[in-house]
Short mmCIF file of C-alpha atoms in Angstrom, two decimals:
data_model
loop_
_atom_site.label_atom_id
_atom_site.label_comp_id
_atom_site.label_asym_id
_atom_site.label_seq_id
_atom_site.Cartn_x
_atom_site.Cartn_y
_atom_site.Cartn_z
CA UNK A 1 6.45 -91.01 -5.80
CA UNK A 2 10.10 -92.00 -5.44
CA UNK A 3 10.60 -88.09 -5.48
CA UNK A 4 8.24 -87.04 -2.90
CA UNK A 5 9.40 -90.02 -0.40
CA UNK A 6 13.12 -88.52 -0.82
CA UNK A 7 11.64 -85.35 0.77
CA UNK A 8 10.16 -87.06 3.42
CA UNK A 9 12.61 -88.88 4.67
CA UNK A 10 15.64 -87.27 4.31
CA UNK A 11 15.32 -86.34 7.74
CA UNK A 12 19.31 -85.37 9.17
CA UNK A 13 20.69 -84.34 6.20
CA UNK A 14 19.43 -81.18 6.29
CA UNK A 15 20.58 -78.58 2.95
CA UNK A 16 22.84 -75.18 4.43
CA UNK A 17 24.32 -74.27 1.79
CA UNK A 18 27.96 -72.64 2.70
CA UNK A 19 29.63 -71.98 -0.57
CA UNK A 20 29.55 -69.93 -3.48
CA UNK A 21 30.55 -70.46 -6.88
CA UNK A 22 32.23 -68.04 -9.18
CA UNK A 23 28.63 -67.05 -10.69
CA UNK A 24 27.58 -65.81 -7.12
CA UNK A 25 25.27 -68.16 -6.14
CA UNK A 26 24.71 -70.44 -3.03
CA UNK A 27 26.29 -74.14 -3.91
CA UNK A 28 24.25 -76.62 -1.96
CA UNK A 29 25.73 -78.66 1.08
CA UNK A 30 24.02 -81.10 3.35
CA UNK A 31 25.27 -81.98 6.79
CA UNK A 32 25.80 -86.27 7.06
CA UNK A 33 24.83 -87.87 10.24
CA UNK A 34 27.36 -87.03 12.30
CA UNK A 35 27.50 -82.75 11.62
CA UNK A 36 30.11 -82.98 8.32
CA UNK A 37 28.94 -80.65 6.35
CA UNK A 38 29.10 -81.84 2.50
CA UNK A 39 28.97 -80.20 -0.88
CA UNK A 40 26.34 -81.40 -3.25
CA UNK A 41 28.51 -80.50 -6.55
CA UNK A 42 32.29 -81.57 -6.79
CA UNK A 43 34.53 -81.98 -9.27
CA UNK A 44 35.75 -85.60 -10.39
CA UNK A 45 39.14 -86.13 -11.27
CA UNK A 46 39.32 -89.63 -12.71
CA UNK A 47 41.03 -89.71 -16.24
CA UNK A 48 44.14 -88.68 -15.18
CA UNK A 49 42.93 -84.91 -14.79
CA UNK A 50 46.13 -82.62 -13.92
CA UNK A 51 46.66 -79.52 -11.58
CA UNK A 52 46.14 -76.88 -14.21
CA UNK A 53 42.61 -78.46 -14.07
CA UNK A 54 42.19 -78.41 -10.63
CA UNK A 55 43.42 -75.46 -9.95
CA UNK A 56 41.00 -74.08 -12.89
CA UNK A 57 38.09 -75.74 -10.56
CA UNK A 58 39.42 -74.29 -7.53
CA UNK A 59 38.86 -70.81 -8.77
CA UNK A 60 35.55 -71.31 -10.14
CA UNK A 61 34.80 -72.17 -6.72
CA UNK A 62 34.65 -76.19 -6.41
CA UNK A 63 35.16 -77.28 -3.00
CA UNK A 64 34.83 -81.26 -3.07
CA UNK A 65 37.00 -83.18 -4.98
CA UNK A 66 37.09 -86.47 -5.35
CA UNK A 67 40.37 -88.69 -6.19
CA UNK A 68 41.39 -92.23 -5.45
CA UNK A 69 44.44 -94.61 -5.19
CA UNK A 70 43.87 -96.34 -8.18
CA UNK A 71 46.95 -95.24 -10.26
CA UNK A 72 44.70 -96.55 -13.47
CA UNK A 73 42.61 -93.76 -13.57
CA UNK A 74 43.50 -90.91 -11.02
CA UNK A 75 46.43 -89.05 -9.70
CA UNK A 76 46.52 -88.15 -6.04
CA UNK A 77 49.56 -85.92 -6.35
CA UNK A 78 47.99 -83.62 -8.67
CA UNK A 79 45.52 -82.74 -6.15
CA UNK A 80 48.34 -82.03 -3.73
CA UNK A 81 50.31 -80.48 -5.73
CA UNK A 82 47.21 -77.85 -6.83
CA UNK A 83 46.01 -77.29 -3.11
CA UNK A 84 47.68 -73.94 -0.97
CA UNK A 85 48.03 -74.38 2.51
CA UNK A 86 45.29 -71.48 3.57
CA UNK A 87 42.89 -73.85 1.36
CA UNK A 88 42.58 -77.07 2.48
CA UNK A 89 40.11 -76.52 5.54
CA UNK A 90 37.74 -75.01 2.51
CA UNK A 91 37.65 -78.22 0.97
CA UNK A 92 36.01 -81.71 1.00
CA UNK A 93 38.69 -84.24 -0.34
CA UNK A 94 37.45 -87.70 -1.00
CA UNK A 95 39.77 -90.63 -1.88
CA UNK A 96 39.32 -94.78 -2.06
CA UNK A 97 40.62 -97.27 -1.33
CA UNK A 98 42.13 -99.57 -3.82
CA UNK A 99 40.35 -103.41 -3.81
CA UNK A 100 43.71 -105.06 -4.17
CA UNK A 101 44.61 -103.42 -0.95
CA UNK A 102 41.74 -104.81 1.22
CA UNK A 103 42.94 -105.79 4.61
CA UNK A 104 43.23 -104.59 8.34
CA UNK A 105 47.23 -103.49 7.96
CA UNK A 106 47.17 -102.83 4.53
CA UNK A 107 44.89 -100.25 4.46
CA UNK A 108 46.36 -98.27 7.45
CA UNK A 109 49.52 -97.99 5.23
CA UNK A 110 47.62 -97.40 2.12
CA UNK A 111 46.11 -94.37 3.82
CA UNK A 112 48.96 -93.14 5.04
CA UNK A 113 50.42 -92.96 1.29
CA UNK A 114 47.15 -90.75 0.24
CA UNK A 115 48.46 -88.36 2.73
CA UNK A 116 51.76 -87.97 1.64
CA UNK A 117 50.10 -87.99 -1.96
CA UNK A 118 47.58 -85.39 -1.45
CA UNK A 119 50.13 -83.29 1.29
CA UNK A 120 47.48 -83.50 4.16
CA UNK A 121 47.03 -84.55 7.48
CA UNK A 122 43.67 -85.85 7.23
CA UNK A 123 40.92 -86.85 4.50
CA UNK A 124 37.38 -85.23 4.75
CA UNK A 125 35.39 -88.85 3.00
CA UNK A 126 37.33 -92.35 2.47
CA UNK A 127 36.05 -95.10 0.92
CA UNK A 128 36.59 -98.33 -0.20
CA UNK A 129 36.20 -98.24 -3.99
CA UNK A 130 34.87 -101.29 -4.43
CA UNK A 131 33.87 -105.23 -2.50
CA UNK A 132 35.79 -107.52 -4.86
CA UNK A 133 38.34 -107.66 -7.04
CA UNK A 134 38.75 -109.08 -10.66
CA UNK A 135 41.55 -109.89 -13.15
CA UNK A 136 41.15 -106.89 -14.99
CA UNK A 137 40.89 -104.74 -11.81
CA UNK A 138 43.69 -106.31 -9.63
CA UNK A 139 45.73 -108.83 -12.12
CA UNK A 140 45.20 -111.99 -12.73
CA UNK A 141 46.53 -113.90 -9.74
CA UNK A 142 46.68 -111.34 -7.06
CA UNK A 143 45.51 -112.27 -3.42
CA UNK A 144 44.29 -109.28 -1.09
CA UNK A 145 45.56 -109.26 2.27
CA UNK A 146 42.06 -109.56 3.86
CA UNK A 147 38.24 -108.80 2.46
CA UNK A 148 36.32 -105.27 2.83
CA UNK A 149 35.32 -106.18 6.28
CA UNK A 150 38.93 -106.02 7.16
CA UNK A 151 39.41 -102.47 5.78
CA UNK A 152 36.45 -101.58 6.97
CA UNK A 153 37.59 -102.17 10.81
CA UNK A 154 40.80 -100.28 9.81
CA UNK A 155 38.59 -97.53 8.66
CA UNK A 156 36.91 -97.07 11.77
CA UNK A 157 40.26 -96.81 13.94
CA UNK A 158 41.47 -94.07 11.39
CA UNK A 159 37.84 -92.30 11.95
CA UNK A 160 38.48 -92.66 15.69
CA UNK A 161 41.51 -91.17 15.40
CA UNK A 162 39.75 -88.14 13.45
CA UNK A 163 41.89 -88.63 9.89
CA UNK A 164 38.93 -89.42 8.07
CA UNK A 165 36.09 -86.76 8.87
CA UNK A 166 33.40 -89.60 7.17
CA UNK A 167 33.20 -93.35 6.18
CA UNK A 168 31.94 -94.42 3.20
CA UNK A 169 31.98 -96.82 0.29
CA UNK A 170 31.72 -97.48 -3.99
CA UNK A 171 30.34 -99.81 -5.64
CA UNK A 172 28.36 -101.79 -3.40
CA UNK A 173 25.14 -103.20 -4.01
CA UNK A 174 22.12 -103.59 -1.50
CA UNK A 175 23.07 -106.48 -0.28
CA UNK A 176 26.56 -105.75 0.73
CA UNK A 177 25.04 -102.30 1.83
CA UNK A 178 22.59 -104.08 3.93
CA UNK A 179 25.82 -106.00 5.33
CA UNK A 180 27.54 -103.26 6.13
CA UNK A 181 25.43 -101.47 7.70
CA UNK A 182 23.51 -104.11 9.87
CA UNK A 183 26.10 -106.19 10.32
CA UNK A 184 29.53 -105.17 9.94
CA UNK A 185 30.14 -101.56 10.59
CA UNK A 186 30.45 -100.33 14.33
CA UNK A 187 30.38 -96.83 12.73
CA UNK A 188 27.97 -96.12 9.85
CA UNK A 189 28.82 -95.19 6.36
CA UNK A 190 28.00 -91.53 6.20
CA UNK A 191 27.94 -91.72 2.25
CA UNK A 192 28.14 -94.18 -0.68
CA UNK A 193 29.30 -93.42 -4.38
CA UNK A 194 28.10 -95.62 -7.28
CA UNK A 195 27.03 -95.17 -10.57
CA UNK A 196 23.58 -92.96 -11.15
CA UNK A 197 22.75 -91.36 -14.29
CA UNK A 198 18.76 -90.73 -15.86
CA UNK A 199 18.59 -94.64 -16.81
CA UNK A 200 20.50 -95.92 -14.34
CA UNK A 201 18.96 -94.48 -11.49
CA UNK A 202 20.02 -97.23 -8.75
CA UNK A 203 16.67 -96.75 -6.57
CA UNK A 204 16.84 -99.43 -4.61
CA UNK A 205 19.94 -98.47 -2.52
CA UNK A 206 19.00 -94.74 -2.87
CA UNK A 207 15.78 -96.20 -1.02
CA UNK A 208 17.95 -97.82 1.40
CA UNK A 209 20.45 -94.85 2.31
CA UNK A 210 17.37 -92.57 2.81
CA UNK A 211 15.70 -94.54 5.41
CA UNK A 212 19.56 -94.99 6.89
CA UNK A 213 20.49 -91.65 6.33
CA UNK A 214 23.66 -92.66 4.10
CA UNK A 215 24.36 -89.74 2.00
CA UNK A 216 23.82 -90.52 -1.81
CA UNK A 217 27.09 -89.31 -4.28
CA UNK A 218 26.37 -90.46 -8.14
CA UNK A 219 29.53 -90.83 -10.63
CA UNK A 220 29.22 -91.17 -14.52
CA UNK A 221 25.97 -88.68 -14.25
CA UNK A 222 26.44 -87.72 -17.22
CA UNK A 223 25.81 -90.64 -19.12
CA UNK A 224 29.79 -91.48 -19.45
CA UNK A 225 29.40 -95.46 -18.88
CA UNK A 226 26.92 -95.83 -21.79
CA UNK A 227 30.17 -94.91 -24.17
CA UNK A 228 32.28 -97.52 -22.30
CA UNK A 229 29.66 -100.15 -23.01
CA UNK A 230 29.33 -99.18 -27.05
CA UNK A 231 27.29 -96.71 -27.65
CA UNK A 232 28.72 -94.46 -30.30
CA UNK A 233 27.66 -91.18 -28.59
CA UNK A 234 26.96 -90.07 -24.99
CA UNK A 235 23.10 -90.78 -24.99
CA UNK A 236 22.90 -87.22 -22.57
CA UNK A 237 23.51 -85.41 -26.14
CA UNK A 238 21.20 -87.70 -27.95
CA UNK A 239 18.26 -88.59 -25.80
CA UNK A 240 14.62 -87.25 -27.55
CA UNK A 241 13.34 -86.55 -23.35
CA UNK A 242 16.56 -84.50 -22.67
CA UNK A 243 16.51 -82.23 -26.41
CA UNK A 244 12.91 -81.65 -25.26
CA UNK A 245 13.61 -80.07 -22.13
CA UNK A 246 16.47 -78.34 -23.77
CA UNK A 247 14.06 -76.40 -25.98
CA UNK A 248 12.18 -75.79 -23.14
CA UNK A 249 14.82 -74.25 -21.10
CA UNK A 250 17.15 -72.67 -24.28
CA UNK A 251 19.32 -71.32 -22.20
CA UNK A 252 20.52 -74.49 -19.75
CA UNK A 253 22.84 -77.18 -21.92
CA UNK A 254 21.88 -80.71 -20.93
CA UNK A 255 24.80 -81.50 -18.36
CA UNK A 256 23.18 -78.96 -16.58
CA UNK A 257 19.74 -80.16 -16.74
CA UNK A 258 20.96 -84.15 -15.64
CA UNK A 259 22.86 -82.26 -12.77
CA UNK A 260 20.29 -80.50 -11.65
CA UNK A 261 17.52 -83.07 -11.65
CA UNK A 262 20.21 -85.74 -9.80
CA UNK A 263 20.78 -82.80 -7.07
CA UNK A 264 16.82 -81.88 -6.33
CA UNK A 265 16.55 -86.01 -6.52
CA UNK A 266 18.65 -86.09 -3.42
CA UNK A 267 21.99 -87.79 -5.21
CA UNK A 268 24.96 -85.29 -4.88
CA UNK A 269 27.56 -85.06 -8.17
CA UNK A 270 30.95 -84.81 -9.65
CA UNK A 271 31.00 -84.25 -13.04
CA UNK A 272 34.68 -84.79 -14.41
CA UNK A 273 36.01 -82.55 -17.01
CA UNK A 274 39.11 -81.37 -18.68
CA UNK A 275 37.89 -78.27 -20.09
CA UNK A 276 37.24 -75.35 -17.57
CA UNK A 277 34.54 -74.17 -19.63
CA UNK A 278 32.36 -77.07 -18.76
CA UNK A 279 33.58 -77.06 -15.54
CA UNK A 280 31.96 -73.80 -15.52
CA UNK A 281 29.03 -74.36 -16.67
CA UNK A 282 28.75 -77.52 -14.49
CA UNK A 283 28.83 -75.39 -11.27
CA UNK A 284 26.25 -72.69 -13.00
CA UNK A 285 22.88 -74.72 -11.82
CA UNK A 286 21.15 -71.64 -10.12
CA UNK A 287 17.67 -72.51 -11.66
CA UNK A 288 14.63 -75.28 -11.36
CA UNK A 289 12.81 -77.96 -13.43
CA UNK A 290 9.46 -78.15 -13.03
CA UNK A 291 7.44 -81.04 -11.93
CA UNK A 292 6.86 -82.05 -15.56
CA UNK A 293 10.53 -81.76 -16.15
CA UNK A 294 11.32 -84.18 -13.62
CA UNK A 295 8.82 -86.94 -13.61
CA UNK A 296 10.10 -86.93 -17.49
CA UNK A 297 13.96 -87.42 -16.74
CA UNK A 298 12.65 -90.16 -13.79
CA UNK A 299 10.66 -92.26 -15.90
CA UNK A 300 13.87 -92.68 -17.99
CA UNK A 301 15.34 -95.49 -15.33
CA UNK A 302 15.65 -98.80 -17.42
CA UNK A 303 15.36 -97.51 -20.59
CA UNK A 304 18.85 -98.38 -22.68
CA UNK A 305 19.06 -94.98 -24.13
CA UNK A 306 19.68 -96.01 -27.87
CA UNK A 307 18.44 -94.79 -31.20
CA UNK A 308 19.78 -95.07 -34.89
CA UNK A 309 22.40 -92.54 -34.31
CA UNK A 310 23.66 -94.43 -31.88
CA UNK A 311 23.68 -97.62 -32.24
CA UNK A 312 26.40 -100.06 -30.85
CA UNK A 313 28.60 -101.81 -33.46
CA UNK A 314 28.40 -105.19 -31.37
CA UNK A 315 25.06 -105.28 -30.73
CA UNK A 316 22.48 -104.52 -33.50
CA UNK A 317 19.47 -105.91 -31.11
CA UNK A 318 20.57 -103.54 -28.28
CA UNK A 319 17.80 -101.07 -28.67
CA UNK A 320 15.49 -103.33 -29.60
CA UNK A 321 15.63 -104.73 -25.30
CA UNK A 322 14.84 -102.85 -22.62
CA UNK A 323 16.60 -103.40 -19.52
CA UNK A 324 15.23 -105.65 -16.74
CA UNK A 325 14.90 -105.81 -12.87
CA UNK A 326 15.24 -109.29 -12.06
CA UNK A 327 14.84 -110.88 -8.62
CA UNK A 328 17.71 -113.70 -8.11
CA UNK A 329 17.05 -115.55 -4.85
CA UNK A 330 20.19 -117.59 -3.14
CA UNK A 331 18.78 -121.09 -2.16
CA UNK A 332 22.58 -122.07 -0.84
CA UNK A 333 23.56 -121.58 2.67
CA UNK A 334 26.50 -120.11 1.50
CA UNK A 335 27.34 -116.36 -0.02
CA UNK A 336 27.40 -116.26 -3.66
CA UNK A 337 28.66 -113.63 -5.86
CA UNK A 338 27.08 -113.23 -9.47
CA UNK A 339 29.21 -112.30 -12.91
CA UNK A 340 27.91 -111.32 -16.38
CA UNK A 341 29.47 -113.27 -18.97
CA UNK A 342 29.54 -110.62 -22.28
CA UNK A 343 30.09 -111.25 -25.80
CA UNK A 344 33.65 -110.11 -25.57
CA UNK A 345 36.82 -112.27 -26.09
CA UNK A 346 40.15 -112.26 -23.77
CA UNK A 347 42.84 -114.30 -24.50
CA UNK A 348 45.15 -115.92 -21.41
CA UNK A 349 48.57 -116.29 -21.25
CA UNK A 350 48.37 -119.86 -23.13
CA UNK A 351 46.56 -118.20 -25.99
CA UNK A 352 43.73 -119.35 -25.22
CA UNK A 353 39.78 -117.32 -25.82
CA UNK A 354 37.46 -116.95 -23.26
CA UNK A 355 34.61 -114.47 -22.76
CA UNK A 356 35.05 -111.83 -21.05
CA UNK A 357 32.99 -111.69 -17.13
CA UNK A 358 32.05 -108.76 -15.35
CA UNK A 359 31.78 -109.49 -11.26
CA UNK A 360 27.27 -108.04 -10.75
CA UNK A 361 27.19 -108.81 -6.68
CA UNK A 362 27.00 -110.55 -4.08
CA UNK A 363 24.33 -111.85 -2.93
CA UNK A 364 24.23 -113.66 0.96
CA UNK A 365 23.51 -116.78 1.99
CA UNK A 366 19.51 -117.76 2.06
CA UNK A 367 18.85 -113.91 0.58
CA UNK A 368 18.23 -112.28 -2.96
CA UNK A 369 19.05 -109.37 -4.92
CA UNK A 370 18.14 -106.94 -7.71
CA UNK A 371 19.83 -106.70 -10.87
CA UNK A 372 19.36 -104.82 -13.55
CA UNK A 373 19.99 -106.14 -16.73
CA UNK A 374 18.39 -107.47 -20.16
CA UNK A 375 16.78 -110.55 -22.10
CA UNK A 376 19.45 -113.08 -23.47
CA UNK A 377 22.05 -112.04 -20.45
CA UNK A 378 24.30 -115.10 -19.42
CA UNK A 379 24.96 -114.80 -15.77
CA UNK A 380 27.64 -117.56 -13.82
CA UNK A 381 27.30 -118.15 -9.97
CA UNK A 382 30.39 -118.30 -8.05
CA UNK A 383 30.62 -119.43 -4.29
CA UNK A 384 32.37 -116.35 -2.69
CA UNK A 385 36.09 -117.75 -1.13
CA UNK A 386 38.74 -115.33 -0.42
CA UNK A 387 41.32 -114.99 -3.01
CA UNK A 388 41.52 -114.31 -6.79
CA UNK A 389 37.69 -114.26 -8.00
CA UNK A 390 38.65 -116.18 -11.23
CA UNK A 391 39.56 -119.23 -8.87
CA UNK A 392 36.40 -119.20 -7.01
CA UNK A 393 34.11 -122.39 -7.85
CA UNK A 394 31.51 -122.39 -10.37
CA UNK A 395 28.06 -123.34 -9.01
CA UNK A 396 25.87 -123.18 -12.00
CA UNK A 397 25.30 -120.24 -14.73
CA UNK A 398 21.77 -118.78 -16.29
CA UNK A 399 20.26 -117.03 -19.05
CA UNK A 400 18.00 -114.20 -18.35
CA UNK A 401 14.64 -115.35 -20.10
CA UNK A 402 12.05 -113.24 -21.56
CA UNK A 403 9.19 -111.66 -18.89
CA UNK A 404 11.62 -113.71 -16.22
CA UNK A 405 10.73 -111.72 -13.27
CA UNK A 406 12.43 -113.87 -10.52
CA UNK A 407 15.10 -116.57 -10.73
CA UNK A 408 16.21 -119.22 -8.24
CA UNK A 409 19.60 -120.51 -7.95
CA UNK A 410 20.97 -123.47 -5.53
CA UNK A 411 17.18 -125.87 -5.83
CA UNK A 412 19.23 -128.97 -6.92
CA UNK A 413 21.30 -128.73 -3.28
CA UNK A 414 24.48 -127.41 -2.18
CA UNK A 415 27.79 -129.06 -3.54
#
């Protein structure tokens, strides 16, 4: 069902196809909503990938590539450094925004460093990478400039100005999706990039952008984050639905089978690899699931994909839970944002252990949002201030209980 609606109502982005790879056939492109025409397959350079790379991607015939400012875990220079002058105007460069750089003035100058970086004049996609920041992401006591809105307006003047060809952000849930777009934004995002792989499918805001027509861009499709959180293996190479389909299809390997179900599921990728070979074989995805095929890989979303081969050190019980959609409605008249407290422990600069919190989302005053998660979670509400998140005051925290559908926060009153 979620499938056929996609076809339905993806009504201006309409597929034309411009490219070719180096195995001769016609990439995929859409156009967005305002006539930027956008590759469906690009190549992700997060992890510090270098020019010989790049360069190794141009030639096979990659023409988006997507970068950002966070020093952490990309290099803008190595994209300009890999690019010749007759190429640019072939190719869709994408770059973000840093969170510790939100604000009106800040971001102006921030984008004018990505051009110098990337030895350009313009940027085809810019987006902020994500809402909020958080000690780990932006240091421990650092204070943006301004919020997202702020950047946002800066964004807009930079569109106007045609050195961003299309607006768009990361890492935003529905609700600040829904914010954006019906509140904030005097321009429309054209696209948003979060996470989407076959069990964390993120329907709800792929719902959302097709009845906006916001262009849909997945990262981590290939079932990297699952390794980050403790799996010992990348589930894509273990999963029982995805070996079946491989020995259906002998010849396809399964990056290519996840890419090509995300890309006939509307949700347009960039696989990030070092070696050209997969790079290769990344771009190779002339070829079709059938309808069996696909409704298998869909009806993966909320499974944790975990056997006995790859089971987490940290958590024997893991795969023992499946993941969860619960409703949390906001009973305050004032925007709250949500973290997950894990089992981890960080130590501060005293010495002393604390667990480890993960900012979830925002959700606005009087509203609600989805989360996915699992039985036993511990979840802390913050009231959303500007500043550092960790100063932000506690409101109340939850555990997620089991067959807990729905839970209410702010009933006792506001503080």
């Amino acid at each position: 069902r979620d499938q056929e609606k996609s076809k339905m109502n993806w009504k201006l982005l309409l597929f034309s196809g411009t490219c070719f790879s180096a195995h001769g056939w016609q990439v995929p492109s859409v156009k967005l909503t305002n006539g930027v025409e956008f590759p469906m397959i690009g190549f992700g350079t997060a992890g510090g990938i270098d020019r010989t790379v790049i360069k190794g991607a141009l030639d096979l015939g990659y023409t988006l590539f997507d970068t950002a400012q966070a020093t952490e875990w990309y290099k803008e220079g190595e994209l300009g450094e890999s690019l010749l002058a007759d190429q640019r105007k072939k190719i869709f460069i994408i770059s973000k925004l840093h969170p510790r750089d939100h604000g009106y003035y800040r971001t102006l100058g921030k984008f004018e460093d990505s051009l110098k970086n990337i030895r350009t004049d313009y940027l085809d996609g810019f987006l902020l990478h994500y809402p909020h920041c958080w000690p780990e992401l932006c240091g421990q006591d650092h204070v943006a400039e301004g919020t997202w809105k702020d950047s946002w307006r800066a964004m807009e003047e930079l569109y106007a100005q045609k050195k961003i060809r299309a607006l768009g952000v990361s890492n935003f849930d529905l609700s600040q999706l829904k914010e954006l777009v019906e509140t904030v934004a005097k321009v429309k995002p054209h696209f948003i990039q979060n996470y989407f792989d076959p069990w964390h499918q993120d329907r709800e805001v792929r719902e959302y952008c097709r009845d906006h027509n916001i262009l849909y861009q997945g990262y981590s499709t290939l079932g990297t984050q699952w390794q980050n959180q403790g799996l010992k293996t990348n589930p894509i190479l273990s999963d029982s639905t995805i070996a079946k389909i491989k020995e259906q299809r002998p010849e396809l390997d399964e990056g290519q089978i996840v890419l090509r179900w995300a890309i006939d599921n509307d949700v347009a990728v960039i696989p990030r690899t070092s070696s050209i070979d997969r790079a290769r074989t990344n771009l190779n995805l002339d070829f079709k699931l059938n309808p069996g095929q696909m409704r298998a890989l869909y009806d993966l979303n909320g499974v944790t994909p975990i056997n006995v081969d790859n089971q987490p050190d940290h958590d024997p019980d893991l795969r023992l839970v499946g993941e969860l959609d619960l409703v949390v409605k906001n009973h305050y008249s004032f925007d709250v944002a949500i973290f997950w407290e894990s089992d981890e422990t960080e130590f501060d600069s005293y010495g002393g252990a604390h667990s480890k919190i993960f900012f979830s989302g925002e959700i606005e005053a009087k509203g609600d949002a989805h989360h996915s998660t699992h039985v036993g979670h511990k979840f802390i509400v913050k009231k959303v201030d500007r500043g550092d998140m960790s100063n932000w005051l506690v409101l109340e925290s939850f555990v997620v209980a089991e067959g807990e559908t729905h839970h209410h926060i702010g009933r006792r009153g506001e503080l």
